[in-house]
PDB file of C-alpha atoms in Angstrom:
ATOM      1  CA  MET A 236     -67.452 -95.313 144.562  1.00 57.00           C
ATOM      2  CA  SER A 237     -64.401 -96.237 146.505  1.00 71.00           C
ATOM      3  CA  PHE A 238     -65.882-100.051 146.804  1.00 76.00           C
ATOM      4  CA  LEU A 239     -65.513-100.172 143.075  1.00 79.00           C
ATOM      5  CA  GLY A 240     -61.818 -99.216 143.362  1.00 78.00           C
ATOM      6  CA  LYS A 241     -60.356-102.632 144.310  1.00 80.00           C
ATOM      7  CA  SER A 242     -62.558-104.876 142.508  1.00 84.00           C
ATOM      8  CA  LYS A 243     -61.988-107.493 140.027  1.00 88.00           C
ATOM      9  CA  LYS A 244     -63.145-107.413 136.360  1.00 88.00           C
ATOM     10  CA  ALA A 245     -65.397-110.519 136.774  1.00 89.00           C
ATOM     11  CA  ASP A 246     -67.232-108.876 139.835  1.00 89.00           C
ATOM     12  CA  LEU A 247     -67.634-105.661 137.830  1.00 89.00           C
ATOM     13  CA  ILE A 248     -69.007-107.541 134.816  1.00 88.00           C
ATOM     14  CA  LYS A 249     -71.494-109.562 137.105  1.00 89.00           C
ATOM     15  CA  LEU A 250     -72.551-106.143 138.695  1.00 88.00           C
ATOM     16  CA  ALA A 251     -73.025-104.456 135.380  1.00 87.00           C
ATOM     17  CA  ASN A 252     -75.312-107.600 134.158  1.00 87.00           C
ATOM     18  CA  GLU A 253     -77.222-107.209 137.502  1.00 86.00           C
ATOM     19  CA  LEU A 254     -77.823-103.555 136.897  1.00 84.00           C
ATOM     20  CA  ASP A 255     -78.515-104.413 133.085  1.00 79.00           C
ATOM     21  CA  GLU A 256     -75.830-101.946 132.065  1.00 67.00           C
ATOM     22  CA  SER A 257     -74.079-104.412 129.794  1.00 63.00           C
ATOM     23  CA  GLU A 258     -75.183-105.305 126.462  1.00 66.00           C
ATOM     24  CA  SER A 259     -72.872-108.395 126.163  1.00 67.00           C
ATOM     25  CA  ASN A 260     -71.106-110.447 128.532  1.00 69.00           C
ATOM     26  CA  GLY A 261     -68.619-107.376 129.308  1.00 68.00           C
ATOM     27  CA  GLU A 262     -65.530-109.271 128.495  1.00 77.00           C
ATOM     28  CA  GLU A 263     -64.437-107.031 125.856  1.00 82.00           C
ATOM     29  CA  LEU A 264     -64.819-103.967 128.030  1.00 84.00           C
ATOM     30  CA  LYS A 265     -61.990-102.498 130.019  1.00 87.00           C
ATOM     31  CA  ILE A 266     -62.214-102.106 133.816  1.00 85.00           C
ATOM     32  CA  ILE A 267     -62.390 -98.355 133.799  1.00 87.00           C
ATOM     33  CA  GLU A 268     -65.395 -98.763 131.032  1.00 87.00           C
ATOM     34  CA  LEU A 269     -67.188-101.067 133.350  1.00 86.00           C
ATOM     35  CA  ARG A 270     -66.797 -98.754 136.172  1.00 87.00           C
ATOM     36  CA  ALA A 271     -68.184 -95.811 134.206  1.00 88.00           C
ATOM     37  CA  LYS A 272     -71.256 -97.774 133.037  1.00 88.00           C
ATOM     38  CA  ILE A 273     -71.918 -98.696 136.868  1.00 87.00           C
ATOM     39  CA  LEU A 274     -71.492 -95.316 138.025  1.00 87.00           C
ATOM     40  CA  ALA A 275     -73.632 -93.860 135.041  1.00 87.00           C
ATOM     41  CA  SER A 276     -76.403 -96.322 135.733  1.00 87.00           C
ATOM     42  CA  ASP A 277     -79.903 -95.431 136.958  1.00 87.00           C
ATOM     43  CA  ALA A 278     -79.665 -97.636 139.882  1.00 88.00           C
ATOM     44  CA  TYR A 279     -76.590 -96.255 141.316  1.00 86.00           C
ATOM     45  CA  LYS A 280     -77.704 -92.567 140.907  1.00 88.00           C
ATOM     46  CA  GLU A 281     -80.817 -93.392 142.807  1.00 89.00           C
ATOM     47  CA  ASP A 282     -79.510 -95.609 145.610  1.00 90.00           C
ATOM     48  CA  PRO A 283     -75.714 -96.362 145.729  1.00 87.00           C
ATOM     49  CA  GLU A 284     -75.951 -98.204 148.956  1.00 91.00           C
ATOM     50  CA  PHE A 285     -78.162-100.607 147.134  1.00 90.00           C
ATOM     51  CA  VAL A 286     -75.530-100.924 144.496  1.00 89.00           C
ATOM     52  CA  LYS A 287     -72.595-101.360 147.133  1.00 89.00           C
ATOM     53  CA  ASP A 288     -74.706-104.243 148.753  1.00 92.00           C
ATOM     54  CA  ILE A 289     -75.452-106.025 145.501  1.00 91.00           C
ATOM     55  CA  PHE A 290     -71.531-105.642 144.877  1.00 90.00           C
ATOM     56  CA  GLU A 291     -70.508-107.042 148.232  1.00 92.00           C
ATOM     57  CA  GLY A 292     -72.964-109.882 147.737  1.00 94.00           C
ATOM     58  CA  ILE A 293     -71.286-110.791 144.492  1.00 92.00           C
ATOM     59  CA  VAL A 294     -67.790-110.462 145.979  1.00 92.00           C
ATOM     60  CA  SER A 295     -68.679-112.853 149.084  1.00 94.00           C
ATOM     61  CA  ASP A 296     -70.396-115.326 146.586  1.00 95.00           C
ATOM     62  CA  ARG A 297     -67.044-115.623 144.556  1.00 93.00           C
ATOM     63  CA  ILE A 298     -65.112-115.948 147.768  1.00 95.00           C
ATOM     64  CA  ASP A 299     -67.207-118.599 149.078  1.00 96.00           C
ATOM     65  CA  GLU A 300     -66.971-120.473 145.639  1.00 96.00           C
ATOM     66  CA  LYS A 301     -63.266-120.207 145.930  1.00 96.00           C
ATOM     67  CA  ARG A 302     -63.287-121.539 149.450  1.00 97.00           C
ATOM     68  CA  GLU A 303     -65.440-124.558 148.586  1.00 97.00           C
ATOM     69  CA  GLN A 304     -63.180-125.183 145.581  1.00 97.00           C
ATOM     70  CA  LYS A 305     -60.138-125.331 147.698  1.00 97.00           C
ATOM     71  CA  GLU A 306     -61.892-127.629 150.251  1.00 97.00           C
ATOM     72  CA  GLN A 307     -63.079-129.838 147.497  1.00 97.00           C
ATOM     73  CA  GLN A 308     -59.308-129.992 145.979  1.00 97.00           C
ATOM     74  CA  LEU A 309     -58.144-130.801 149.478  1.00 96.00           C
ATOM     75  CA  LEU A 310     -60.740-133.586 150.049  1.00 97.00           C
ATOM     76  CA  GLU A 311     -59.785-135.149 146.677  1.00 96.00           C
ATOM     77  CA  PHE A 312     -56.027-134.747 147.590  1.00 96.00           C
ATOM     78  CA  GLU A 313     -56.680-136.533 150.892  1.00 96.00           C
ATOM     79  CA  LEU A 314     -58.828-139.266 149.036  1.00 96.00           C
ATOM     80  CA  GLN A 315     -55.854-140.028 146.656  1.00 96.00           C
ATOM     81  CA  LYS A 316     -53.362-140.062 149.569  1.00 96.00           C
ATOM     82  CA  ILE A 317     -55.287-142.652 151.336  1.00 96.00           C
ATOM     83  CA  ARG A 318     -55.711-144.717 148.067  1.00 96.00           C
ATOM     84  CA  LEU A 319     -52.006-144.560 147.528  1.00 95.00           C
ATOM     85  CA  GLN A 320     -51.273-145.473 151.143  1.00 95.00           C
ATOM     86  CA  ASN A 321     -53.506-148.543 150.798  1.00 94.00           C
ATOM     87  CA  GLU A 322     -52.043-149.542 147.319  1.00 95.00           C
ATOM     88  CA  THR A 323     -48.418-149.209 148.887  1.00 94.00           C
ATOM     89  CA  GLN A 324     -49.542-151.426 151.871  1.00 93.00           C
ATOM     90  CA  ARG A 325     -50.891-153.956 149.663  1.00 94.00           C
ATOM     91  CA  VAL A 326     -48.000-154.107 147.386  1.00 94.00           C
ATOM     92  CA  VAL A 327     -45.430-154.353 150.519  1.00 93.00           C
ATOM     93  CA  GLU A 328     -47.672-157.470 151.730  1.00 93.00           C
ATOM     94  CA  MET A 329     -47.796-159.038 148.348  1.00 94.00           C
ATOM     95  CA  LEU A 330     -43.918-158.650 148.077  1.00 93.00           C
ATOM     96  CA  ALA A 331     -43.158-159.995 151.554  1.00 92.00           C
ATOM     97  CA  ASP A 332     -45.452-163.020 150.810  1.00 92.00           C
ATOM     98  CA  LYS A 333     -43.631-163.638 147.628  1.00 92.00           C
ATOM     99  CA  LEU A 334     -40.262-163.564 149.374  1.00 91.00           C
ATOM    100  CA  GLU A 335     -41.330-165.881 151.923  1.00 90.00           C
ATOM    101  CA  ALA A 336     -42.513-168.223 149.436  1.00 90.00           C
ATOM    102  CA  PHE A 337     -39.359-168.012 147.579  1.00 89.00           C
ATOM    103  CA  ASP A 338     -37.356-168.676 150.606  1.00 86.00           C
ATOM    104  CA  ASN A 339     -39.710-171.742 151.373  1.00 86.00           C
ATOM    105  CA  LEU A 340     -39.047-173.076 147.773  1.00 84.00           C
ATOM    106  CA  ARG A 341     -35.675-172.570 147.978  1.00 80.00           C
ATOM    107  CA  ARG A 342     -35.067-174.481 151.200  1.00 80.00           C
ATOM    108  CA  SER A 343     -37.211-177.390 149.736  1.00 81.00           C
ATOM    109  CA  LEU A 344     -34.721-177.790 146.608  1.00 77.00           C
ATOM    110  CA  PRO A 345     -31.652-179.725 146.955  1.00 73.00           C
ATOM    111  CA  SER A 346     -28.773-177.546 147.727  1.00 67.00           C
ATOM    112  CA  GLY A 347     -25.584-177.454 145.706  1.00 65.00           C
ATOM    113  CA  PRO A 348     -22.143-177.919 147.016  1.00 65.00           C
ATOM    114  CA  LYS A 349     -21.614-176.238 150.264  1.00 64.00           C
ATOM    115  CA  ARG A 350     -19.354-172.971 150.504  1.00 65.00           C
ATOM    116  CA  TYR A 351     -16.655-172.710 152.859  1.00 61.00           C
ATOM    117  CA  VAL A 352     -15.064-169.634 154.252  1.00 61.00           C
ATOM    118  CA  LYS A 353     -11.409-169.414 155.254  1.00 64.00           C
ATOM    119  CA  VAL A 354     -11.138-168.423 158.840  1.00 64.00           C
ATOM    120  CA  SER A 355      -7.955-167.526 160.614  1.00 65.00           C
ATOM    121  CA  GLU A 356      -7.820-167.324 164.333  1.00 64.00           C
ATOM    122  CA  THR A 357      -4.828-166.398 166.632  1.00 63.00           C
ATOM    123  CA  LEU A 358      -4.629-168.357 169.835  1.00 60.00           C
ATOM    124  CA  ASN A 359      -3.387-167.362 173.289  1.00 63.00           C
ATOM    125  CA  VAL A 360      -0.104-169.110 172.745  1.00 61.00           C
ATOM    126  CA  GLY A 361       0.729-167.280 169.694  1.00 62.00           C
ATOM    127  CA  ARG A 362       0.067-169.847 167.162  1.00 64.00           C
ATOM    128  CA  HIS A 363      -2.040-168.945 163.975  1.00 65.00           C
ATOM    129  CA  VAL A 364      -4.606-171.485 163.078  1.00 63.00           C
ATOM    130  CA  SER A 365      -6.635-171.580 159.835  1.00 66.00           C
ATOM    131  CA  SER A 366      -9.560-173.628 158.926  1.00 66.00           C
ATOM    132  CA  LYS A 367     -12.509-173.693 156.893  1.00 67.00           C
ATOM    133  CA  LYS A 368     -16.300-173.277 157.955  1.00 65.00           C
ATOM    134  CA  PRO A 369     -19.402-173.398 156.059  1.00 64.00           C
ATOM    135  CA  GLU A 370     -20.682-170.113 154.903  1.00 61.00           C
ATOM    136  CA  ARG A 371     -23.814-168.888 156.698  1.00 65.00           C
ATOM    137  CA  LEU A 372     -26.338-166.771 155.021  1.00 64.00           C
ATOM    138  CA  PRO A 373     -27.853-163.843 157.193  1.00 65.00           C
ATOM    139  CA  LYS A 374     -31.361-164.365 158.332  1.00 67.00           C
ATOM    140  CA  ARG A 375     -34.010-162.341 156.720  1.00 65.00           C
ATOM    141  CA  GLU A 376     -36.646-160.489 158.629  1.00 67.00           C
ATOM    142  CA  TYR A 377     -39.775-159.381 156.904  1.00 60.00           C
ATOM    143  CA  LEU A 378     -41.448-156.300 157.635  1.00 59.00           C
ATOM    144  CA  HIS A 379     -45.100-156.401 156.850  1.00 58.00           C
ATOM    145  CA  GLU A 380     -45.578-152.697 157.546  1.00 60.00           C
ATOM    146  CA  VAL A 381     -44.349-149.550 156.109  1.00 56.00           C
ATOM    147  CA  PRO A 382     -42.724-147.097 158.468  1.00 58.00           C
ATOM    148  CA  ASN A 383     -44.853-144.171 159.297  1.00 63.00           C
ATOM    149  CA  GLU A 384     -42.314-141.907 160.873  1.00 69.00           C
ATOM    150  CA  ARG A 385     -38.720-140.772 160.373  1.00 69.00           C
ATOM    151  CA  SER A 386     -36.392-139.976 163.079  1.00 73.00           C
ATOM    152  CA  PRO A 387     -35.788-136.234 163.474  1.00 74.00           C
ATOM    153  CA  LEU A 388     -32.837-134.695 161.727  1.00 79.00           C
ATOM    154  CA  LYS A 389     -29.753-134.060 163.602  1.00 82.00           C
ATOM    155  CA  CYS A 390     -26.761-132.043 163.107  1.00 82.00           C
ATOM    156  CA  TYR A 391     -23.662-134.288 161.790  1.00 80.00           C
ATOM    157  CA  GLY A 392     -21.355-132.123 163.766  1.00 80.00           C
ATOM    158  CA  CYS A 393     -22.875-131.596 167.092  1.00 84.00           C
ATOM    159  CA  GLY A 394     -25.799-133.853 167.267  1.00 79.00           C
ATOM    160  CA  LYS A 395     -28.382-131.236 167.901  1.00 84.00           C
ATOM    161  CA  PRO A 396     -31.846-132.039 166.791  1.00 79.00           C
ATOM    162  CA  GLY A 397     -33.180-129.849 163.952  1.00 73.00           C
ATOM    163  CA  VAL A 398     -31.632-128.390 160.889  1.00 61.00           C
TER     164      VAL A 398
END
């Protein structure tokens, strides 16, 4: 009887159905009523070890089913993760190609008036010289890869790795 003490209602319902002690699906019965029906059954009175073996089989089937569901969910999650990584990589490459095409198009168009930046320098002799130099745009570098790893966290105060 002790094996019925820590059981779930679904397991007790299946056991009662196996022993033909439940008239319906057993959902409306309480756990105590299900246990009482199982203990009062002819099969339990004749061979309690047989009923215990049936019950252990029901429990192990439920556990195996849960494990399979978790594995299936994990596989689906991994598949979704791979799909998203592929999509991200494709979008990054597409955007990099568009940006390169834009830069090439921009270079081929006639440029507008040059912009100048005022530059001041102090010479060794103490003279201050100002001049205008053309403004230079920074060179763009395109990454076609998404970075996979981040650098480890470090403490802002002491610089030790970790949190």
